PDB file of C-alpha atoms in Angstrom:
ATOM      1  CA  MET J   1      10.436   2.123  32.040  1.00 44.00           C
ATOM      2  CA  PRO J   2      11.815  -0.892  30.125  1.00 48.00           C
ATOM      3  CA  LEU J   3      14.876  -0.474  27.950  1.00 55.00           C
ATOM      4  CA  ASN J   4      14.496   0.098  24.225  1.00 64.00           C
ATOM      5  CA  LYS J   5      13.662  -2.933  22.167  1.00 85.00           C
ATOM      6  CA  THR J   6      15.331  -4.175  19.023  1.00 94.00           C
ATOM      7  CA  PRO J   7      13.612  -4.262  15.636  1.00 96.00           C
ATOM      8  CA  GLU J   8      13.565  -8.062  15.896  1.00 96.00           C
ATOM      9  CA  ASP J   9      11.751  -7.902  19.223  1.00 96.00           C
ATOM     10  CA  ILE J  10       9.113  -5.582  17.768  1.00 97.00           C
ATOM     11  CA  TYR J  11       8.305  -7.493  14.629  1.00 92.00           C
ATOM     12  CA  ARG J  12       8.461 -10.895  16.328  1.00 96.00           C
ATOM     13  CA  PHE J  13       6.069  -9.666  19.019  1.00 97.00           C
ATOM     14  CA  TRP J  14       3.649  -8.174  16.471  1.00 98.00           C
ATOM     15  CA  LEU J  15       3.855 -10.886  13.800  1.00 97.00           C
ATOM     16  CA  GLU J  16       4.279 -13.994  15.945  1.00 96.00           C
ATOM     17  CA  GLU J  17       2.971 -13.306  19.462  1.00 97.00           C
ATOM     18  CA  VAL J  18       0.030 -11.079  18.533  1.00 97.00           C
ATOM     19  CA  GLY J  19      -0.415 -12.422  15.018  1.00 96.00           C
ATOM     20  CA  GLU J  20      -2.794 -11.438  12.281  1.00 95.00           C
ATOM     21  CA  LYS J  21      -5.919 -12.308  14.300  1.00 93.00           C
ATOM     22  CA  GLY J  22      -4.945  -9.842  17.026  1.00 95.00           C
ATOM     23  CA  TRP J  23      -3.883  -6.919  14.845  1.00 96.00           C
ATOM     24  CA  TYR J  24      -7.330  -5.372  14.526  1.00 91.00           C
ATOM     25  CA  GLU J  25      -9.177  -6.670  17.580  1.00 90.00           C
ATOM     26  CA  ARG J  26      -9.586  -4.240  20.434  1.00 93.00           C
ATOM     27  CA  SER J  27      -8.005  -5.634  23.589  1.00 95.00           C
ATOM     28  CA  ASP J  28      -7.315  -3.624  26.722  1.00 97.00           C
ATOM     29  CA  ALA J  29      -4.833  -6.298  27.833  1.00 97.00           C
ATOM     30  CA  LEU J  30      -2.865  -6.078  24.574  1.00 97.00           C
ATOM     31  CA  ASP J  31      -2.931  -2.272  24.680  1.00 98.00           C
ATOM     32  CA  ALA J  32      -1.479  -2.350  28.207  1.00 98.00           C
ATOM     33  CA  GLN J  33       1.158  -4.883  27.170  1.00 97.00           C
ATOM     34  CA  ILE J  34       2.263  -2.691  24.257  1.00 97.00           C
ATOM     35  CA  ARG J  35       2.435   0.371  26.539  1.00 97.00           C
ATOM     36  CA  ASP J  36       4.509  -1.531  29.100  1.00 96.00           C
ATOM     37  CA  ARG J  37       6.908  -3.068  26.593  1.00 96.00           C
ATOM     38  CA  TYR J  38       7.238  -0.378  23.926  1.00 97.00           C
ATOM     39  CA  MET J  39       6.434   3.077  25.317  1.00 96.00           C
ATOM     40  CA  ALA J  40      10.110   3.935  25.884  1.00 95.00           C
ATOM     41  CA  SER J  41      10.961   2.944  22.316  1.00 96.00           C
ATOM     42  CA  TRP J  42       8.020   4.907  20.901  1.00 97.00           C
ATOM     43  CA  GLN J  43       9.148   8.004  22.807  1.00 96.00           C
ATOM     44  CA  GLN J  44      12.517   7.721  21.055  1.00 96.00           C
ATOM     45  CA  ALA J  45      11.086   6.649  17.689  1.00 96.00           C
ATOM     46  CA  GLU J  46      12.636   9.443  15.647  1.00 96.00           C
ATOM     47  CA  ARG J  47      16.148   8.472  16.734  1.00 95.00           C
ATOM     48  CA  LEU J  48      15.649   4.702  16.754  1.00 94.00           C
ATOM     49  CA  THR J  49      13.981   4.443  13.378  1.00 96.00           C
ATOM     50  CA  ALA J  50      16.730   6.495  11.726  1.00 95.00           C
ATOM     51  CA  ASP J  51      19.054   3.569  12.489  1.00 94.00           C
ATOM     52  CA  TRP J  52      16.573   0.741  12.007  1.00 96.00           C
ATOM     53  CA  ALA J  53      14.787   1.612   8.774  1.00 96.00           C
ATOM     54  CA  THR J  54      17.708   0.841   6.453  1.00 96.00           C
ATOM     55  CA  THR J  55      16.734  -2.846   6.081  1.00 97.00           C
ATOM     56  CA  PRO J  56      13.380  -4.440   5.197  1.00 98.00           C
ATOM     57  CA  GLU J  57      12.958  -5.932   8.675  1.00 97.00           C
ATOM     58  CA  GLY J  58      14.109  -2.743  10.370  1.00 97.00           C
ATOM     59  CA  ALA J  59      11.710  -0.675   8.283  1.00 98.00           C
ATOM     60  CA  LEU J  60       8.902  -3.073   9.171  1.00 98.00           C
ATOM     61  CA  ALA J  61       9.675  -2.737  12.894  1.00 98.00           C
ATOM     62  CA  SER J  62       9.879   1.045  12.512  1.00 98.00           C
ATOM     63  CA  LEU J  63       6.443   1.144  10.901  1.00 98.00           C
ATOM     64  CA  ILE J  64       4.904  -1.076  13.557  1.00 98.00           C
ATOM     65  CA  LEU J  65       6.417   1.164  16.257  1.00 98.00           C
ATOM     66  CA  THR J  66       5.273   4.461  14.702  1.00 98.00           C
ATOM     67  CA  ASP J  67       1.982   3.554  12.989  1.00 98.00           C
ATOM     68  CA  GLN J  68       0.493   0.559  14.801  1.00 98.00           C
ATOM     69  CA  PHE J  69       1.650   0.713  18.417  1.00 98.00           C
ATOM     70  CA  PRO J  70       0.433   4.294  19.086  1.00 98.00           C
ATOM     71  CA  ARG J  71      -3.070   3.270  17.989  1.00 97.00           C
ATOM     72  CA  ASN J  72      -3.006   0.610  20.700  1.00 97.00           C
ATOM     73  CA  MET J  73      -1.169   2.598  23.373  1.00 97.00           C
ATOM     74  CA  PHE J  74      -3.300   5.731  23.060  1.00 98.00           C
ATOM     75  CA  ARG J  75      -6.825   4.780  22.059  1.00 94.00           C
ATOM     76  CA  ASP J  76      -9.184   7.759  22.073  1.00 92.00           C
ATOM     77  CA  ASP J  77      -6.211  10.099  22.564  1.00 97.00           C
ATOM     78  CA  PRO J  78      -4.532  12.465  20.066  1.00 97.00           C
ATOM     79  CA  ARG J  79      -1.173  10.762  20.737  1.00 98.00           C
ATOM     80  CA  ALA J  80      -2.488   7.811  18.713  1.00 98.00           C
ATOM     81  CA  PHE J  81      -1.654   9.883  15.610  1.00 98.00           C
ATOM     82  CA  ALA J  82       1.428  11.718  16.905  1.00 98.00           C
ATOM     83  CA  THR J  83       3.955   9.723  14.873  1.00 98.00           C
ATOM     84  CA  ASP J  84       1.876   9.381  11.695  1.00 98.00           C
ATOM     85  CA  ASP J  85       4.053  11.863   9.766  1.00 98.00           C
ATOM     86  CA  LEU J  86       7.171   9.952  10.772  1.00 98.00           C
ATOM     87  CA  ALA J  87       5.538   6.670   9.731  1.00 98.00           C
ATOM     88  CA  ARG J  88       4.712   8.078   6.283  1.00 98.00           C
ATOM     89  CA  ARG J  89       8.299   9.274   5.828  1.00 98.00           C
ATOM     90  CA  ILE J  90       9.603   5.831   6.790  1.00 98.00           C
ATOM     91  CA  ALA J  91       7.079   4.139   4.462  1.00 98.00           C
ATOM     92  CA  ASN J  92       8.012   6.422   1.557  1.00 98.00           C
ATOM     93  CA  ASP J  93      11.706   5.694   1.965  1.00 98.00           C
ATOM     94  CA  ALA J  94      11.149   1.957   2.495  1.00 98.00           C
ATOM     95  CA  ILE J  95       8.964   1.619  -0.608  1.00 98.00           C
ATOM     96  CA  ALA J  96      11.477   3.614  -2.673  1.00 98.00           C
ATOM     97  CA  ALA J  97      14.161   1.154  -1.515  1.00 98.00           C
ATOM     98  CA  GLY J  98      11.955  -1.856  -2.346  1.00 98.00           C
ATOM     99  CA  HIS J  99      11.832  -3.018   1.279  1.00 98.00           C
ATOM    100  CA  ASP J 100       8.078  -3.668   1.103  1.00 98.00           C
ATOM    101  CA  LEU J 101       8.525  -6.284  -1.625  1.00 98.00           C
ATOM    102  CA  ARG J 102      11.057  -8.163   0.517  1.00 98.00           C
ATOM    103  CA  ILE J 103       8.440  -8.697   3.234  1.00 98.00           C
ATOM    104  CA  ASP J 104       5.733 -11.256   2.517  1.00 97.00           C
ATOM    105  CA  PRO J 105       2.023 -10.621   3.044  1.00 97.00           C
ATOM    106  CA  PRO J 106       0.267 -10.203   5.373  1.00 97.00           C
ATOM    107  CA  ALA J 107       3.077  -8.218   7.078  1.00 98.00           C
ATOM    108  CA  ARG J 108       3.655  -6.225   3.868  1.00 98.00           C
ATOM    109  CA  GLN J 109       0.486  -4.227   4.627  1.00 98.00           C
ATOM    110  CA  PHE J 110       2.316  -2.265   7.330  1.00 98.00           C
ATOM    111  CA  PHE J 111       4.311  -0.483   4.627  1.00 98.00           C
ATOM    112  CA  TYR J 112       1.076   0.815   3.076  1.00 98.00           C
ATOM    113  CA  LEU J 113      -1.088   1.487   6.144  1.00 98.00           C
ATOM    114  CA  PRO J 114       0.538   4.857   6.974  1.00 98.00           C
ATOM    115  CA  PHE J 115      -1.005   6.180   3.742  1.00 98.00           C
ATOM    116  CA  GLU J 116      -4.367   4.564   4.514  1.00 98.00           C
ATOM    117  CA  HIS J 117      -4.309   6.170   7.963  1.00 98.00           C
ATOM    118  CA  SER J 118      -3.716   9.632   6.535  1.00 98.00           C
ATOM    119  CA  GLU J 119      -6.480  12.225   6.217  1.00 98.00           C
ATOM    120  CA  ASP J 120      -4.863  13.525   3.024  1.00 98.00           C
ATOM    121  CA  MET J 121      -6.510  12.483  -0.253  1.00 98.00           C
ATOM    122  CA  THR J 122      -3.209  12.072  -2.102  1.00 98.00           C
ATOM    123  CA  ASP J 123      -2.050   9.597   0.558  1.00 98.00           C
ATOM    124  CA  GLN J 124      -5.376   7.783   0.315  1.00 98.00           C
ATOM    125  CA  ASP J 125      -5.048   7.407  -3.447  1.00 98.00           C
ATOM    126  CA  ARG J 126      -1.534   6.077  -2.943  1.00 98.00           C
ATOM    127  CA  ALA J 127      -2.747   3.518  -0.394  1.00 98.00           C
ATOM    128  CA  VAL J 128      -5.355   2.213  -2.828  1.00 98.00           C
ATOM    129  CA  GLU J 129      -2.766   2.023  -5.626  1.00 98.00           C
ATOM    130  CA  LEU J 130      -0.271   0.140  -3.438  1.00 98.00           C
ATOM    131  CA  PHE J 131      -2.806  -2.345  -2.125  1.00 98.00           C
ATOM    132  CA  THR J 132      -4.291  -2.853  -5.589  1.00 98.00           C
ATOM    133  CA  GLU J 133      -0.885  -3.643  -7.061  1.00 98.00           C
ATOM    134  CA  PHE J 134       0.792  -5.540  -4.242  1.00 98.00           C
ATOM    135  CA  MET J 135      -1.931  -6.856  -1.888  1.00 97.00           C
ATOM    136  CA  PRO J 136      -5.285  -7.004  -3.694  1.00 95.00           C
ATOM    137  CA  GLY J 137      -8.313  -8.429  -1.942  1.00 94.00           C
ATOM    138  CA  GLU J 138      -9.491  -7.623   1.567  1.00 95.00           C
ATOM    139  CA  ASN J 139      -6.709  -5.127   2.289  1.00 96.00           C
ATOM    140  CA  GLN J 140      -7.548  -3.291  -0.931  1.00 97.00           C
ATOM    141  CA  ARG J 141     -11.214  -3.171   0.091  1.00 97.00           C
ATOM    142  CA  HIS J 142     -10.283  -1.518   3.400  1.00 97.00           C
ATOM    143  CA  ALA J 143      -8.042   0.977   1.599  1.00 98.00           C
ATOM    144  CA  GLU J 144     -10.933   1.870  -0.706  1.00 98.00           C
ATOM    145  CA  LEU J 145     -13.298   2.361   2.270  1.00 97.00           C
ATOM    146  CA  HIS J 146     -10.781   4.660   3.923  1.00 98.00           C
ATOM    147  CA  ARG J 147     -10.268   6.626   0.705  1.00 98.00           C
ATOM    148  CA  ASP J 148     -14.014   6.934   0.151  1.00 98.00           C
ATOM    149  CA  THR J 149     -14.449   8.186   3.727  1.00 98.00           C
ATOM    150  CA  ILE J 150     -11.834  10.896   3.192  1.00 98.00           C
ATOM    151  CA  ALA J 151     -13.418  11.784  -0.158  1.00 97.00           C
ATOM    152  CA  LYS J 152     -16.781  12.148   1.603  1.00 97.00           C
ATOM    153  CA  PHE J 153     -15.772  13.962   4.808  1.00 98.00           C
ATOM    154  CA  GLY J 154     -12.191  15.133   4.366  1.00 98.00           C
ATOM    155  CA  ARG J 155     -11.382  13.342   7.642  1.00 98.00           C
ATOM    156  CA  PHE J 156     -12.197  10.193   9.597  1.00 98.00           C
ATOM    157  CA  PRO J 157     -15.317  10.649  11.737  1.00 98.00           C
ATOM    158  CA  TRP J 158     -14.045   8.048  14.217  1.00 97.00           C
ATOM    159  CA  ARG J 159     -11.164  10.382  15.144  1.00 97.00           C
ATOM    160  CA  ASN J 160     -13.323  13.394  15.962  1.00 97.00           C
ATOM    161  CA  ALA J 161     -13.744  12.682  19.679  1.00 95.00           C
ATOM    162  CA  ALA J 162     -10.033  12.002  20.256  1.00 96.00           C
ATOM    163  CA  LEU J 163      -9.043  15.139  18.361  1.00 97.00           C
ATOM    164  CA  GLY J 164     -11.728  17.372  19.890  1.00 97.00           C
ATOM    165  CA  ARG J 165     -13.413  18.004  16.545  1.00 98.00           C
ATOM    166  CA  THR J 166     -17.099  18.847  16.262  1.00 98.00           C
ATOM    167  CA  PRO J 167     -18.817  16.240  14.091  1.00 97.00           C
ATOM    168  CA  THR J 168     -21.132  17.090  11.232  1.00 96.00           C
ATOM    169  CA  ASP J 169     -24.626  15.596  11.181  1.00 95.00           C
ATOM    170  CA  GLN J 170     -23.512  13.011   8.620  1.00 96.00           C
ATOM    171  CA  GLU J 171     -20.465  12.093  10.688  1.00 97.00           C
ATOM    172  CA  THR J 172     -22.734  11.657  13.709  1.00 96.00           C
ATOM    173  CA  GLN J 173     -24.881   9.281  11.631  1.00 95.00           C
ATOM    174  CA  VAL J 174     -21.800   7.222  10.809  1.00 96.00           C
ATOM    175  CA  MET J 175     -20.746   7.001  14.439  1.00 96.00           C
ATOM    176  CA  GLN J 176     -24.247   6.189  15.686  1.00 95.00           C
ATOM    177  CA  ALA J 177     -24.424   3.363  13.141  1.00 94.00           C
ATOM    178  CA  GLY J 178     -21.186   1.878  14.477  1.00 95.00           C
ATOM    179  CA  GLY J 179     -18.389   3.890  12.845  1.00 94.00           C
ATOM    180  CA  TYR J 180     -15.927   2.137  10.594  1.00 96.00           C
ATOM    181  CA  SER J 181     -17.277  -1.324  11.451  1.00 95.00           C
ATOM    182  CA  ALA J 182     -20.695  -0.256  10.093  1.00 94.00           C
ATOM    183  CA  LEU J 183     -19.047   0.595   6.772  1.00 95.00           C
ATOM    184  CA  VAL J 184     -17.094  -2.671   6.678  1.00 95.00           C
ATOM    185  CA  SER J 185     -20.138  -4.807   7.467  1.00 94.00           C
ATOM    186  CA  GLY J 186     -22.324  -2.980   4.954  1.00 92.00           C
ATOM    187  CA  LYS J 187     -24.735  -1.905   7.708  1.00 93.00           C
ATOM    188  CA  LEU J 188     -24.136   1.617   6.430  1.00 92.00           C
ATOM    189  CA  SER J 189     -22.996   2.898   3.058  1.00 93.00           C
ATOM    190  CA  LEU J 190     -21.466   6.293   2.488  1.00 93.00           C
ATOM    191  CA  ALA J 191     -23.914   6.614  -0.385  1.00 90.00           C
ATOM    192  CA  ASP J 192     -26.751   6.395   2.170  1.00 84.00           C
ATOM    193  CA  LEU J 193     -25.605   9.728   3.543  1.00 84.00           C
ATOM    194  CA  GLU J 194     -26.226  11.705   0.344  1.00 64.00           C
TER     195      GLU J 194
END
């Protein structure tokens, strides 16, 4: 397995090589590349991020490693969410230190996404507040959709299969309509499920 990467390697790869257009597009090739390059670092994330997360750039790399990379490395697998608690701890500390405000958008969103990815309503409210204050617009809209989903179901229906959870009838409707992308496109509204 490759040696551990530096924070600079992680954020340069994610921000420059992959870039904003690639952050949310599903790509088997990118997923494999992230597994090959960053699996060893992810497996040691607790130790590595303790050293890295003391600077804005190090915190950013830590959040990419713990919140973004697992979602690529482990699609449809519970390990995709295995470092979510660690990512939220890093995000909390980084925001308290003001690291998020030293990173320009669009990369700043990675400080707030651990809260948006949470299935806890308090975290969801915090995500909406952070995006509203510091990154309004499209990112805020996504945060609101995530929060509204948690308010409706108490969990994300698109995680049920990976986590072995039995979906409700309404969650099945969401997934049959296209999951999160159906909500984003307006093809389905959570209000339609009343």
